[in-house]
mmCIF file of C-alpha atoms in Angstrom:
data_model
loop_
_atom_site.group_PDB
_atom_site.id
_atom_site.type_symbol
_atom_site.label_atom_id
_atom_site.label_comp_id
_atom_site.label_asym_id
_atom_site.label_seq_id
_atom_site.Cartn_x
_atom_site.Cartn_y
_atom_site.Cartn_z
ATOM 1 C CA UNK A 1 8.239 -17.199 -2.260
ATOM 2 C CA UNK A 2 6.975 -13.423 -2.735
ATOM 3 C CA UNK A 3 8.375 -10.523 -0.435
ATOM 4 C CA UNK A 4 7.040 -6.594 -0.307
ATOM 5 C CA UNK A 5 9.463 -4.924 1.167
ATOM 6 C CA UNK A 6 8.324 -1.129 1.996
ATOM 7 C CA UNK A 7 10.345 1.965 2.016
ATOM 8 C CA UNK A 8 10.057 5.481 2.992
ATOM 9 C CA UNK A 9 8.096 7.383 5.939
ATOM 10 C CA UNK A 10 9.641 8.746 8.820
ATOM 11 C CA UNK A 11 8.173 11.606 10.730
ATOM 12 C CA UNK A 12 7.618 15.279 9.704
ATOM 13 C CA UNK A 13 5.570 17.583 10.986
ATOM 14 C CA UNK A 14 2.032 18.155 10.704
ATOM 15 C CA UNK A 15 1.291 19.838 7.095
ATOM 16 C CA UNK A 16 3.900 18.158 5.500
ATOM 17 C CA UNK A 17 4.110 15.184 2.790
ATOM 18 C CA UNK A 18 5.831 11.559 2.836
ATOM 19 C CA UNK A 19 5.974 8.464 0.203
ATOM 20 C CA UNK A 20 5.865 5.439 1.169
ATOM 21 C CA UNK A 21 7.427 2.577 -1.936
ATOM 22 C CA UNK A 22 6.713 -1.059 -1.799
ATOM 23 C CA UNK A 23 8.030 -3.728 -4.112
ATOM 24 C CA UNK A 24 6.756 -7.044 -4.830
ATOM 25 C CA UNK A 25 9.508 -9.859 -5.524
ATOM 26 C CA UNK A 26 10.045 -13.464 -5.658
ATOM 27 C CA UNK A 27 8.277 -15.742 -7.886
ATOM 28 C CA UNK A 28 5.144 -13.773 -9.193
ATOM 29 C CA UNK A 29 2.722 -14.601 -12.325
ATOM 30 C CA UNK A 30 0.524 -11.786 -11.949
ATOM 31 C CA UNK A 31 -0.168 -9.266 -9.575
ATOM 32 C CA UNK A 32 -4.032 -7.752 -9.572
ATOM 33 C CA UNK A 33 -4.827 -5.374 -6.585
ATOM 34 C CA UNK A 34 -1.756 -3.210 -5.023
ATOM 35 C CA UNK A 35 -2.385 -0.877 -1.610
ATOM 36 C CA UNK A 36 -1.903 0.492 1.751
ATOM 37 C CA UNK A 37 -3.239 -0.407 5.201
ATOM 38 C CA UNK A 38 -2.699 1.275 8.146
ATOM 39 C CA UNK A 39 -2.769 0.674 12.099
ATOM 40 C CA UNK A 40 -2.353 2.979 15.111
ATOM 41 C CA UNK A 41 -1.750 2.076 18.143
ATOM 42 C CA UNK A 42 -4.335 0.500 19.989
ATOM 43 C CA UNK A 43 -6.698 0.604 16.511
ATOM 44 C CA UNK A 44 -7.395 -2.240 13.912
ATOM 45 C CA UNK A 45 -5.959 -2.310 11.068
ATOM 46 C CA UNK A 46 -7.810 0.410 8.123
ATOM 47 C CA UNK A 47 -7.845 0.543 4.577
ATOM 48 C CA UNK A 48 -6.211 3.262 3.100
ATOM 49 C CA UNK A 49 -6.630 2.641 -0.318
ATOM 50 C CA UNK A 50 -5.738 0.370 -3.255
ATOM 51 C CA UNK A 51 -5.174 0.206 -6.890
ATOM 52 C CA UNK A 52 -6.101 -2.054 -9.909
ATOM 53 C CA UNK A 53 -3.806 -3.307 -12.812
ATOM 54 C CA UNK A 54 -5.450 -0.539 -14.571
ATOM 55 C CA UNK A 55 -4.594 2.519 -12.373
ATOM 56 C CA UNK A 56 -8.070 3.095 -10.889
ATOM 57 C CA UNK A 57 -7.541 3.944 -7.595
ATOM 58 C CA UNK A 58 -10.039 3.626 -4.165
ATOM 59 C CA UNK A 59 -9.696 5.352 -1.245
ATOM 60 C CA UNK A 60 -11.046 5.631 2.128
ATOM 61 C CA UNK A 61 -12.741 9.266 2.973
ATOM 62 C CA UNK A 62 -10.111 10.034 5.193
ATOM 63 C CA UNK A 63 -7.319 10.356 3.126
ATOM 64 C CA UNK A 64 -9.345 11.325 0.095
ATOM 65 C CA UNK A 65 -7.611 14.702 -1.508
ATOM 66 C CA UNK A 66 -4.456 14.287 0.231
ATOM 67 C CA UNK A 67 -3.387 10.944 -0.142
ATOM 68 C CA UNK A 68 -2.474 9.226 -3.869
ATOM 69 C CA UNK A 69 -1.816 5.508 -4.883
ATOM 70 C CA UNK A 70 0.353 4.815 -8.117
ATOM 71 C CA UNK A 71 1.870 2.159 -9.053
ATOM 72 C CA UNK A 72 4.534 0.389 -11.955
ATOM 73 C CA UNK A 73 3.436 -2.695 -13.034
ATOM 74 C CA UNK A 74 6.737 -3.447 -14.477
ATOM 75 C CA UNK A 75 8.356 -2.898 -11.085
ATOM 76 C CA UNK A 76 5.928 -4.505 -9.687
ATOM 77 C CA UNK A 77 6.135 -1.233 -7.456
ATOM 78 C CA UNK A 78 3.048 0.592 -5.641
ATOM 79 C CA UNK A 79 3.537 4.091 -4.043
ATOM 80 C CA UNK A 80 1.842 6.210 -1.417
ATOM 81 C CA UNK A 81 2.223 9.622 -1.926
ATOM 82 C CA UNK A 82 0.940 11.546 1.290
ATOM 83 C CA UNK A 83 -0.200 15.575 1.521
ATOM 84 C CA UNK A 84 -1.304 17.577 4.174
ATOM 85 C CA UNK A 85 -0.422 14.896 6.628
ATOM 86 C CA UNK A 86 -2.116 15.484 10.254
ATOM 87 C CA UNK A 87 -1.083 14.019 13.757
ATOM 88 C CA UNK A 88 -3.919 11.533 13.281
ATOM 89 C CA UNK A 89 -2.439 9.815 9.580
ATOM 90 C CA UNK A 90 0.622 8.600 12.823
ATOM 91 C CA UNK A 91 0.406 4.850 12.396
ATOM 92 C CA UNK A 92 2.204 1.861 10.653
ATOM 93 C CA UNK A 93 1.627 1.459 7.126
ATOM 94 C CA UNK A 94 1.299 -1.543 5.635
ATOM 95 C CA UNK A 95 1.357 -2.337 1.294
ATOM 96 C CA UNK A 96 -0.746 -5.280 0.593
ATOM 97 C CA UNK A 97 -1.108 -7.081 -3.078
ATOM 98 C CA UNK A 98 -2.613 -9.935 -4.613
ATOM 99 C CA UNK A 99 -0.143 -12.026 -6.393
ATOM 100 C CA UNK A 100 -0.743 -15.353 -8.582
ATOM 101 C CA UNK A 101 2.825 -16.950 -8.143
ATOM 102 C CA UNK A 102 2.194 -19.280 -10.702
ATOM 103 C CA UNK A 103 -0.514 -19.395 -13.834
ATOM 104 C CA UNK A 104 -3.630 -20.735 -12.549
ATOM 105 C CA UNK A 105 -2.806 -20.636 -9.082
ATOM 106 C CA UNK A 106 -5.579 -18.862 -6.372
ATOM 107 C CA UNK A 107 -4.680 -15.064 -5.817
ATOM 108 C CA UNK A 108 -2.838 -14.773 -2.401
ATOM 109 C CA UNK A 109 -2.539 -11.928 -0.080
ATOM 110 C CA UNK A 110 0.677 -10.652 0.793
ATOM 111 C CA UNK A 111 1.750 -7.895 3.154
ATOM 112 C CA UNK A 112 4.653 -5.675 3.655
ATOM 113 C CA UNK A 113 6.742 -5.601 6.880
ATOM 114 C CA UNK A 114 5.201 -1.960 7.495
ATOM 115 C CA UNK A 115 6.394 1.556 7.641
ATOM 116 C CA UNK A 116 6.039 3.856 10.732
ATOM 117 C CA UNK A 117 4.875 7.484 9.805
ATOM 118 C CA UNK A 118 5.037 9.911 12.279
ATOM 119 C CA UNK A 119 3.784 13.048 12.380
ATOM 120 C CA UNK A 120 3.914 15.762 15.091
ATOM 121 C CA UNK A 121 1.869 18.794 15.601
#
């Protein structure tokens, strides 16, 4: 079984920054893609960006220049690190991966519990 369990966020007011942690465990092989969803209320659920093994790093034009994705592949461990925040980044975040559980085995999806972020003008 694999778990992400997210930590961080909270609310702060507009202008200022959160960062958001979420580690993979459980029985995991390999672990390709790492990143962050999002969902306000009464929205669907939006990309806001991901990362490869390698470090490169995708993200939607909303967060671009504010928002940044790292991650530890030995901690199996992918961060959000989030600038400038504004009333509209106030949703739940969720950390997504893809994770091989056991050699050969299809990549699965797995998601985080989520993370409210709050932020107030």
């Amino acid at each position: 079984q694999v778990q992400l369990v997210e930590s961080g966020g909270g609310s702060v007011q507009a202008g200022g920054s959160l960062r958001l942690s979420c580690v993979a465990s459980g029985r995991i092989f390999s672990t390709k893609n790492m990143g962050w969803y999002r969902q306000a209320p009464g929205k669907q659920r939006e990309l806001v960006g991901d990362i490869t093994p390698f470090g490169r790093t995708d993200y939607s034009d909303f967060v671009k220049g504010r928002f940044t994705i790292s991650r530890d592949n030995d901690k199996n461990t992918v961060y959000l690190q989030m600038n400038s925040l504004r009333p509209e980044d106030t949703a739940v975040y969720f950390c997504h991966a893809q994770i091989m559980q056991y050699y050969q085995d299809p990549w699965t999806d797995y998601w985080g519990q989520g993370a409210q972020v709050t932020i107030s003008s």
